[in-house]
PDB file of C-alpha atoms in Angstrom:
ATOM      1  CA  UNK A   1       0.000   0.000   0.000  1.00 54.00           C
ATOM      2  CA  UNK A   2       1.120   3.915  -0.649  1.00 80.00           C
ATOM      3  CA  UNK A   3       0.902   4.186   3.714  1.00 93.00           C
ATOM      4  CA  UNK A   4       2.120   3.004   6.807  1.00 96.00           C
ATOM      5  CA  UNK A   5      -0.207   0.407   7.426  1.00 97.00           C
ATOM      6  CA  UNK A   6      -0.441  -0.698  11.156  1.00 98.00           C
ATOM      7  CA  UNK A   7      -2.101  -4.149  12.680  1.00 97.00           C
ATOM      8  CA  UNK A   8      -4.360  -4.616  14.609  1.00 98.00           C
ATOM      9  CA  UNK A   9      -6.486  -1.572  14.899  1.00 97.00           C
ATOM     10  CA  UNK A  10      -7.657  -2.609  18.326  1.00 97.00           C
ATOM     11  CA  UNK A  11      -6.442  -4.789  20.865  1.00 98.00           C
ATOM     12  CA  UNK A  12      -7.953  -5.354  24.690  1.00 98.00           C
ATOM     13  CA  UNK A  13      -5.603  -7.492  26.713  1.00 98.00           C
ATOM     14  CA  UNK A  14      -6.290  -8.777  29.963  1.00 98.00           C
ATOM     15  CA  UNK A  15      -3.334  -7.661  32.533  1.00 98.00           C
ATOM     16  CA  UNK A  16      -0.548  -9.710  32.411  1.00 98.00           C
ATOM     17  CA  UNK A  17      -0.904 -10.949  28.932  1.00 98.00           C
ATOM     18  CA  UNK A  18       1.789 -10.325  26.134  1.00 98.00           C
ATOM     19  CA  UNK A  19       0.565  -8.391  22.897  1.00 98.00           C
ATOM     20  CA  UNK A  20       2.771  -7.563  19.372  1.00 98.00           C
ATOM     21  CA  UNK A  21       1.799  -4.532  17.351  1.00 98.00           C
ATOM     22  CA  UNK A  22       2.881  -4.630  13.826  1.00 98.00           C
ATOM     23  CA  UNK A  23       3.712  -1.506  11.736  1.00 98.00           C
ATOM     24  CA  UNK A  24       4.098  -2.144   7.691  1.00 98.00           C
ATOM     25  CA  UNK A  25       5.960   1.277   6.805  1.00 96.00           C
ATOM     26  CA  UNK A  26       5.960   2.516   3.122  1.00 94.00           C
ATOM     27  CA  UNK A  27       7.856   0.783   0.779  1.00 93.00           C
ATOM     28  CA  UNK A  28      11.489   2.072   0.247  1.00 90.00           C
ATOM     29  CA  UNK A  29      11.651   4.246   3.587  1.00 91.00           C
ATOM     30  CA  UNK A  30      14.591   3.278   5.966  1.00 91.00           C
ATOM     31  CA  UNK A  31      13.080   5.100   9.337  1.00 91.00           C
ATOM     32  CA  UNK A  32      11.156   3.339  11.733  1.00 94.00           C
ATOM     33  CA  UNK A  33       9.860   4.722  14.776  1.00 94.00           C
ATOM     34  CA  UNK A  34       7.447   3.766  17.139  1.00 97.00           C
ATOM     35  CA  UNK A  35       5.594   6.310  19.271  1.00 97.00           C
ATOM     36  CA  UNK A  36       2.937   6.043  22.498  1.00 98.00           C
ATOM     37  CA  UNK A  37       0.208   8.571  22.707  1.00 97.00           C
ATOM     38  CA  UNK A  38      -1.871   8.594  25.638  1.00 95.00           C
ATOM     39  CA  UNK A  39      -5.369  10.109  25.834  1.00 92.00           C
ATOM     40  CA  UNK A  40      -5.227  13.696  25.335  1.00 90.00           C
ATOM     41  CA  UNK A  41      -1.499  14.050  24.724  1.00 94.00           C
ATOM     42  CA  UNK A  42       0.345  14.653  21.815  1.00 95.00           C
ATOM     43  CA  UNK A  43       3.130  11.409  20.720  1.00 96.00           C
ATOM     44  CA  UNK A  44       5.999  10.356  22.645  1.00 96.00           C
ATOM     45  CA  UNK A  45       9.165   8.533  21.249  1.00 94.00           C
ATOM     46  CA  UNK A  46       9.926   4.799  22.032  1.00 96.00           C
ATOM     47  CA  UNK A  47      12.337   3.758  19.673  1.00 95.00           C
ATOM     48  CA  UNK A  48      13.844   4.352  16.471  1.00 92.00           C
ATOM     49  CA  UNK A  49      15.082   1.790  13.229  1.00 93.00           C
ATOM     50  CA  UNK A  50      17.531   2.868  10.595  1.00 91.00           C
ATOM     51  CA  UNK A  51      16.946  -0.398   8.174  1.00 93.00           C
ATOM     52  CA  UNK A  52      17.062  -3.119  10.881  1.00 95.00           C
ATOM     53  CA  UNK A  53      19.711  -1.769  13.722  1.00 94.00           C
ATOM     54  CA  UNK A  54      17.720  -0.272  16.328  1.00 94.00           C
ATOM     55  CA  UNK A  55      19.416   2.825  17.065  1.00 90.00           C
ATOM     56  CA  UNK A  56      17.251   4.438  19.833  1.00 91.00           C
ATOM     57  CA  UNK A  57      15.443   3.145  22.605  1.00 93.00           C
ATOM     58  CA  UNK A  58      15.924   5.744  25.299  1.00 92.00           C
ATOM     59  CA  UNK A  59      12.144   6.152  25.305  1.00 94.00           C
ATOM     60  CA  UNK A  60      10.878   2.660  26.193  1.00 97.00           C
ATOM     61  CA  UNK A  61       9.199   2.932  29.774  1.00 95.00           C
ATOM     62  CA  UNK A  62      10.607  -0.691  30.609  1.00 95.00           C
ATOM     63  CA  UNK A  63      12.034  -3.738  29.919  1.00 96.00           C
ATOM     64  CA  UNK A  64       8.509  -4.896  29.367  1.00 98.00           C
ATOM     65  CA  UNK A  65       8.515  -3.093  25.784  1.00 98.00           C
ATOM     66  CA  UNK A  66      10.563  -4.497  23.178  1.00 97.00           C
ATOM     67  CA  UNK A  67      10.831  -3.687  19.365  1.00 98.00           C
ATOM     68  CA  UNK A  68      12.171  -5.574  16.373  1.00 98.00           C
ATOM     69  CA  UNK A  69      12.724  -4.993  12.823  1.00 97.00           C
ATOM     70  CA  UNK A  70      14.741  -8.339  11.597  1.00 96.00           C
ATOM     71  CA  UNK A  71      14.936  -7.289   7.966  1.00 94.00           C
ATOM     72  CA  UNK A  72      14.675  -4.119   7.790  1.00 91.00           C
ATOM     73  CA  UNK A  73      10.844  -3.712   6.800  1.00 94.00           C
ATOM     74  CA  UNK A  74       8.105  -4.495   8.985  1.00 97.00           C
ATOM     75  CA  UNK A  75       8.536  -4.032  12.692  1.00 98.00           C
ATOM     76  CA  UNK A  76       7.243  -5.007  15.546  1.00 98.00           C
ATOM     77  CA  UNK A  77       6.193  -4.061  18.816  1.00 98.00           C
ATOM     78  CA  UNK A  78       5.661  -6.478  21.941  1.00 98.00           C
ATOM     79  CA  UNK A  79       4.885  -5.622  25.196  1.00 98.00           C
ATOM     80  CA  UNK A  80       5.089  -8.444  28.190  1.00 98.00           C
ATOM     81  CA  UNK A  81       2.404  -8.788  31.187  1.00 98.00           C
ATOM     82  CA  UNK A  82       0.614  -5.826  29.882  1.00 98.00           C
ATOM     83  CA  UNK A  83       0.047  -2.967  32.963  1.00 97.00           C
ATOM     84  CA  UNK A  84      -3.215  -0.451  32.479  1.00 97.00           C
ATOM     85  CA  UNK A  85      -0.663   1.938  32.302  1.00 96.00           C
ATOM     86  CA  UNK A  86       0.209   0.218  28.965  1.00 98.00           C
ATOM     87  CA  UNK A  87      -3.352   1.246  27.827  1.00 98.00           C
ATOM     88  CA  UNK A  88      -2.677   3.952  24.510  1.00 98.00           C
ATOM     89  CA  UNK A  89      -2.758   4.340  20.965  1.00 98.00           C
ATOM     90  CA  UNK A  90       0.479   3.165  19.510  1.00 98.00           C
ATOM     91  CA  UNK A  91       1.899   4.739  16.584  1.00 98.00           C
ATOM     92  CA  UNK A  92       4.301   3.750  13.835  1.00 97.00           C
ATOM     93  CA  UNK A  93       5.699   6.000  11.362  1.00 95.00           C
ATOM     94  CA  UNK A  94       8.370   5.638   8.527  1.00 93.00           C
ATOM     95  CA  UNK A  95      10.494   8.089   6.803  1.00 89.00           C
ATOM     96  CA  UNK A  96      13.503   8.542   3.934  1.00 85.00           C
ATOM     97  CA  UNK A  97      16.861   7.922   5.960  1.00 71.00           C
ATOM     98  CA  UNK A  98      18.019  11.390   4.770  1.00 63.00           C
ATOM     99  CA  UNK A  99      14.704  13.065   5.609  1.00 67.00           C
ATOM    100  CA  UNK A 100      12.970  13.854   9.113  1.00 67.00           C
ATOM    101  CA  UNK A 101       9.505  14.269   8.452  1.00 77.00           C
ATOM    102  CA  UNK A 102       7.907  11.112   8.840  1.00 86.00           C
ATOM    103  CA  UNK A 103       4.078   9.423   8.111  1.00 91.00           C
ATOM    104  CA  UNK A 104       2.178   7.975  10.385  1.00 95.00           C
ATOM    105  CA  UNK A 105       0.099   5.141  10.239  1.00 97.00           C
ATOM    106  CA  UNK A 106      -2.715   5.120  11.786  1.00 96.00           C
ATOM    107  CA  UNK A 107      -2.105   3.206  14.868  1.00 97.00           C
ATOM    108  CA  UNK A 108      -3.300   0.458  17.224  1.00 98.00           C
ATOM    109  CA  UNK A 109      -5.489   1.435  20.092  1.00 97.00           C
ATOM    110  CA  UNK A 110      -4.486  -0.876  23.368  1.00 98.00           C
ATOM    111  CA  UNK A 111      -6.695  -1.439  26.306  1.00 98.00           C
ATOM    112  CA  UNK A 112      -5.506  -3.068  28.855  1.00 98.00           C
ATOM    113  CA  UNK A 113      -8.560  -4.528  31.368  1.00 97.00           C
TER     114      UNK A 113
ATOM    115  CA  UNK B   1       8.360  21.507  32.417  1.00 77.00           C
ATOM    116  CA  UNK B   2       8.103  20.138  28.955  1.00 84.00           C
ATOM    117  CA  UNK B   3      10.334  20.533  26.075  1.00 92.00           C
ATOM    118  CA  UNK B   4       7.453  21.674  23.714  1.00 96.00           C
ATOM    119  CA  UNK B   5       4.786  23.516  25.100  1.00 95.00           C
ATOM    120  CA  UNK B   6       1.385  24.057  23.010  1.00 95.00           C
ATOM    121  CA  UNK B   7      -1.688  26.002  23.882  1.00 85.00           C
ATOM    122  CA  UNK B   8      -4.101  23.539  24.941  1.00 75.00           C
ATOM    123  CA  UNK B   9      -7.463  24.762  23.559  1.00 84.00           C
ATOM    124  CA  UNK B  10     -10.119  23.868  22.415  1.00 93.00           C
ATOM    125  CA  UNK B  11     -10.560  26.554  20.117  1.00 95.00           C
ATOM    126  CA  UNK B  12     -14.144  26.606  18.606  1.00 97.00           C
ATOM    127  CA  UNK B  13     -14.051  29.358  15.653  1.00 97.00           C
ATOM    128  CA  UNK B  14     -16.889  30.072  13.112  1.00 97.00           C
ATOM    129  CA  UNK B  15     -16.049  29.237   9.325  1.00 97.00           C
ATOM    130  CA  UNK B  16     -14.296  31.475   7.539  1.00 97.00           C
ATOM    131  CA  UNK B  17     -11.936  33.079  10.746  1.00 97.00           C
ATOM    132  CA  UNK B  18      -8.663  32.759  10.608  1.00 97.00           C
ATOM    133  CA  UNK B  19      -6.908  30.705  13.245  1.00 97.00           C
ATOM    134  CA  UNK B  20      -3.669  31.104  14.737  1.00 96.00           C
ATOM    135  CA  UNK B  21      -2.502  27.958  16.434  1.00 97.00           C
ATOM    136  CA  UNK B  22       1.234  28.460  18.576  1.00 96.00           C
ATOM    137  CA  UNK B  23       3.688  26.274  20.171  1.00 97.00           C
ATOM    138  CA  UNK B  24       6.811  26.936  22.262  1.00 97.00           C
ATOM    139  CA  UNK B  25       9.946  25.104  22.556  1.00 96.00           C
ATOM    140  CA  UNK B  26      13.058  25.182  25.175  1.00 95.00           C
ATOM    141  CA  UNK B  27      15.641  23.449  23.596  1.00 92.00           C
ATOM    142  CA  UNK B  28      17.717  25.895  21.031  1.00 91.00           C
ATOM    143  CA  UNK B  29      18.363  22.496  19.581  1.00 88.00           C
ATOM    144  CA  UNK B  30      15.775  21.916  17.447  1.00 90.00           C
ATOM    145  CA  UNK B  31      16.391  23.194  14.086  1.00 88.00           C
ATOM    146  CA  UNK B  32      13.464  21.535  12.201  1.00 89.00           C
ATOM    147  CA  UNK B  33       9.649  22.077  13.169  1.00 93.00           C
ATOM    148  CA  UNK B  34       6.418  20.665  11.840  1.00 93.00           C
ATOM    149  CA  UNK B  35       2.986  20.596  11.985  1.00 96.00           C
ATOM    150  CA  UNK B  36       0.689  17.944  11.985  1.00 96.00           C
ATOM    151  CA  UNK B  37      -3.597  17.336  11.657  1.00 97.00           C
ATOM    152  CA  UNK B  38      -4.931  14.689  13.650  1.00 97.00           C
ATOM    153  CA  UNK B  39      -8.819  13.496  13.331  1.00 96.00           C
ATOM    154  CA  UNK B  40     -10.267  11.355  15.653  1.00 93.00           C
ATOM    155  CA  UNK B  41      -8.854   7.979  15.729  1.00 91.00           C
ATOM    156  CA  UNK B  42      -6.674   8.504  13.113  1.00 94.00           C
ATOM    157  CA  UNK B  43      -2.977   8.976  12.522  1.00 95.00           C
ATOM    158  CA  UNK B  44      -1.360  12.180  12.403  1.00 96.00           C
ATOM    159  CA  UNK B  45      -1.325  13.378   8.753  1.00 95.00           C
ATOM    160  CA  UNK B  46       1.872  16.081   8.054  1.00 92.00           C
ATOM    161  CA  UNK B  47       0.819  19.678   7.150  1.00 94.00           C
ATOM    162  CA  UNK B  48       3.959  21.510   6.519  1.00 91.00           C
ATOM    163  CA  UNK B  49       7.627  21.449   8.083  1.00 88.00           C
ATOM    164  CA  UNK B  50      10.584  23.891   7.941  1.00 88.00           C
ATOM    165  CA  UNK B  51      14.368  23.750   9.021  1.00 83.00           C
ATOM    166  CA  UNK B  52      14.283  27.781   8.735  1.00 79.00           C
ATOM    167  CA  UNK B  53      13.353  30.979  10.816  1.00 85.00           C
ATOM    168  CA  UNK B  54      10.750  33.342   8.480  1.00 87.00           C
ATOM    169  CA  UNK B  55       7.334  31.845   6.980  1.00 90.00           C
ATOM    170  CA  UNK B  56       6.196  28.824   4.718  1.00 93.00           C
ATOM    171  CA  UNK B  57       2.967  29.360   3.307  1.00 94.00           C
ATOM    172  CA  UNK B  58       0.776  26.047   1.498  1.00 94.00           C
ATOM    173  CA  UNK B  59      -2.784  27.439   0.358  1.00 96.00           C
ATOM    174  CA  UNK B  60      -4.257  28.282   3.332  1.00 97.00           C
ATOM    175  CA  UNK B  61      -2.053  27.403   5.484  1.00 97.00           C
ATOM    176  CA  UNK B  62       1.103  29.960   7.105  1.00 96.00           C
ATOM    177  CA  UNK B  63       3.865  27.974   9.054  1.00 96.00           C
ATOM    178  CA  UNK B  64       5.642  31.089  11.165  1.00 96.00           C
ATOM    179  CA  UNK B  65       9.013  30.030  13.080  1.00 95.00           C
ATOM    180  CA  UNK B  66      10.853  32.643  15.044  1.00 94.00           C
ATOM    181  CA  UNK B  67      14.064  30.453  16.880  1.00 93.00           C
ATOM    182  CA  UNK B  68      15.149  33.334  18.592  1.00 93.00           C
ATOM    183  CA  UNK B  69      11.886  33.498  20.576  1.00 94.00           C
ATOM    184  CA  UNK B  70      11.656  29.707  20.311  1.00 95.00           C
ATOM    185  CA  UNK B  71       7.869  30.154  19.165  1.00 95.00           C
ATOM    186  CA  UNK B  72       6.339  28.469  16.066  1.00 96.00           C
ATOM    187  CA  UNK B  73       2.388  29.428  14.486  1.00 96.00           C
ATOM    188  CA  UNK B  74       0.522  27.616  12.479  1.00 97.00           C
ATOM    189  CA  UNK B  75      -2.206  30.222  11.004  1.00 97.00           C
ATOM    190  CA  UNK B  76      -5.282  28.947   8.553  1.00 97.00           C
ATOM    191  CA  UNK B  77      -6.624  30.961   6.879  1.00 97.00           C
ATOM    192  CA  UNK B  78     -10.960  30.914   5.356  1.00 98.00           C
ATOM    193  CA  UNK B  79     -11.092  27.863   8.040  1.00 98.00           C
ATOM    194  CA  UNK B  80     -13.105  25.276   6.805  1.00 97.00           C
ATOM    195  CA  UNK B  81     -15.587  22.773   8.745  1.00 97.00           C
ATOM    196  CA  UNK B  82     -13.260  19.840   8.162  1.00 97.00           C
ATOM    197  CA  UNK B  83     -10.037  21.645   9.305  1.00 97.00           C
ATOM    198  CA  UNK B  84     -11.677  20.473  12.528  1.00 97.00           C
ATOM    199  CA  UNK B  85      -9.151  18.145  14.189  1.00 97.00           C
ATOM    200  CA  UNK B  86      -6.138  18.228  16.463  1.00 97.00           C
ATOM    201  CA  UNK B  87      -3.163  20.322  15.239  1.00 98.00           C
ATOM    202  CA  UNK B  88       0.352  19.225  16.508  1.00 97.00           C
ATOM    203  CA  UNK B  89       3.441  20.762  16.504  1.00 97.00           C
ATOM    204  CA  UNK B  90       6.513  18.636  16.285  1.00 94.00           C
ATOM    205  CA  UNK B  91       9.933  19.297  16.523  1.00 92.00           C
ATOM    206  CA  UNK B  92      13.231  17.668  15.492  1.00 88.00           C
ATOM    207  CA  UNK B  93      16.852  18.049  16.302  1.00 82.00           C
ATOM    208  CA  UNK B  94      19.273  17.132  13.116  1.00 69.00           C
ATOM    209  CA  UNK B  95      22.142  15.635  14.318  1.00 63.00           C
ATOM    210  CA  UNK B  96      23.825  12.258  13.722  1.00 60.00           C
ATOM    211  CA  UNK B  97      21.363   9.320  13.772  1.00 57.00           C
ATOM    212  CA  UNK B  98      18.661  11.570  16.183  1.00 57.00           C
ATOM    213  CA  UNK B  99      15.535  11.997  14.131  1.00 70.00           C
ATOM    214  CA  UNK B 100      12.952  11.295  16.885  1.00 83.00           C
ATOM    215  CA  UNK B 101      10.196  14.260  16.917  1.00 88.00           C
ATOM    216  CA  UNK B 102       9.489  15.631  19.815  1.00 93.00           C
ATOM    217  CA  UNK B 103       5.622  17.032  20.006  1.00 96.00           C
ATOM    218  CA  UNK B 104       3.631  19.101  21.490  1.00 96.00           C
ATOM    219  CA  UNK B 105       0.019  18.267  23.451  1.00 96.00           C
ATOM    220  CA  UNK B 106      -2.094  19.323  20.738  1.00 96.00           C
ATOM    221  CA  UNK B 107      -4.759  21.691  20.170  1.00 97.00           C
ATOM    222  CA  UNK B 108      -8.322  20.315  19.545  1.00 96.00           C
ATOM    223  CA  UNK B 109     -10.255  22.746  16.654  1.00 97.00           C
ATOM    224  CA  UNK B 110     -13.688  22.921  16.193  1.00 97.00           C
ATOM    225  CA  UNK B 111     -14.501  25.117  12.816  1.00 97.00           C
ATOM    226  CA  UNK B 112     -18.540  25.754  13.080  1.00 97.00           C
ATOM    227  CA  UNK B 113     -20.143  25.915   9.471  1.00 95.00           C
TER     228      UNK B 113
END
């Protein structure tokens, strides 16, 4: 597809249980980053791809988040024993290496119950 | 305090005004600033972005930057009822591998027909 494409739309998880959020960016663009936005608030970094080396991860809130991009395409997002804290809308976006402004998809809403 | 600050609204303006939508910033850092339009449970979608102190103008739309006040506008201009949405500013620091944007909280529009 022409956009970031982003799966699932919606997830509920019970606390405790594990969840992956995938992020399909657009074709050709080496930037990955993830991004949490919590009700209200504008996006806030969690970690950033160049092709498949994760080169930033200063934003993750804990070991509980972890991100991988094995070849240097999609990426994805897992989160272990899910807090309500967790609850958000996740965003990926993807942009040309050389470039900074980047395109959202349009993200995966978490609920954690 | 925050890096980015951003008037919080919400701003509920009859069509046709002219808004005028500001953010403010700490760190002299950032060199590259964008704006971006967020509807409800969707991504954000970029408006417009500049690296440069002055004004960018797209149709309607008037991206203002003064660094050495560390202020950015957004101004629209003949607002429209679907320019209602949540405007973000964003801004980036250029340096080595950083490209991570760093937003503000948003401002919710409403444009009345």
């Amino acid at each position: 597809g022409a956009g970031v494409s982003q799966s699932p739309r919606y997830k509920v998880a019970k606390r405790g249980q594990d969840v992956a959020l995938r992020c399909d960016p657009i074709s050709g663009h080496v930037s990955l980053f993830w991004y949490q936005q919590a009700l209200g608030q504008g996006p806030e970094f969690l970690t950033y791809f160049q092709n498949e080396a994760q080169l930033d991860k200063s934003g993750l809130p804990s070991d509980r988040f972890f991100a991988e991009r094995p070849e240097g395409s999609v990426s994805t997002l897992k989160i272990q024993r899910t807090q309500q804290e967790d609850s958000a809308v996740y965003l990926c976006a993807s942009s040309l290496t050389v470039r900074v402004e980047a395109f959202f998809g349009q993200g995966t809403r978490l609920t954690v119950v | 305090q925050k890096e980015v600050e951003q008037d919080p609204g919400p701003l509920s303006v009859p069509e046709g005004a002219i808004v005028s939508l500001n953010c403010t910033y700490s760190n002299s850092a950032f060199q590259y600033f964008m704006w971006y339009r967020q509807y409800s449970r969707k991504g954000p979608e970029l408006l417009m972005y500049t690296y440069s102190s002055g004004n960018k103008e797209d149709g309607r739309f008037t991206a203002q930057v003064d660094k050495s006040s560390k202020y950015i506008s957004l101004f629209i201009r003949d607002s429209q009822p679907s320019d209602s949405a949540t405007y973000l500013c964003a801004m980036s620091v250029l340096s080595g591998s950083a490209r991570q944007l760093t937003f503000g909280s948003g401002t919710q529009l409403t444009v009345l027909p």
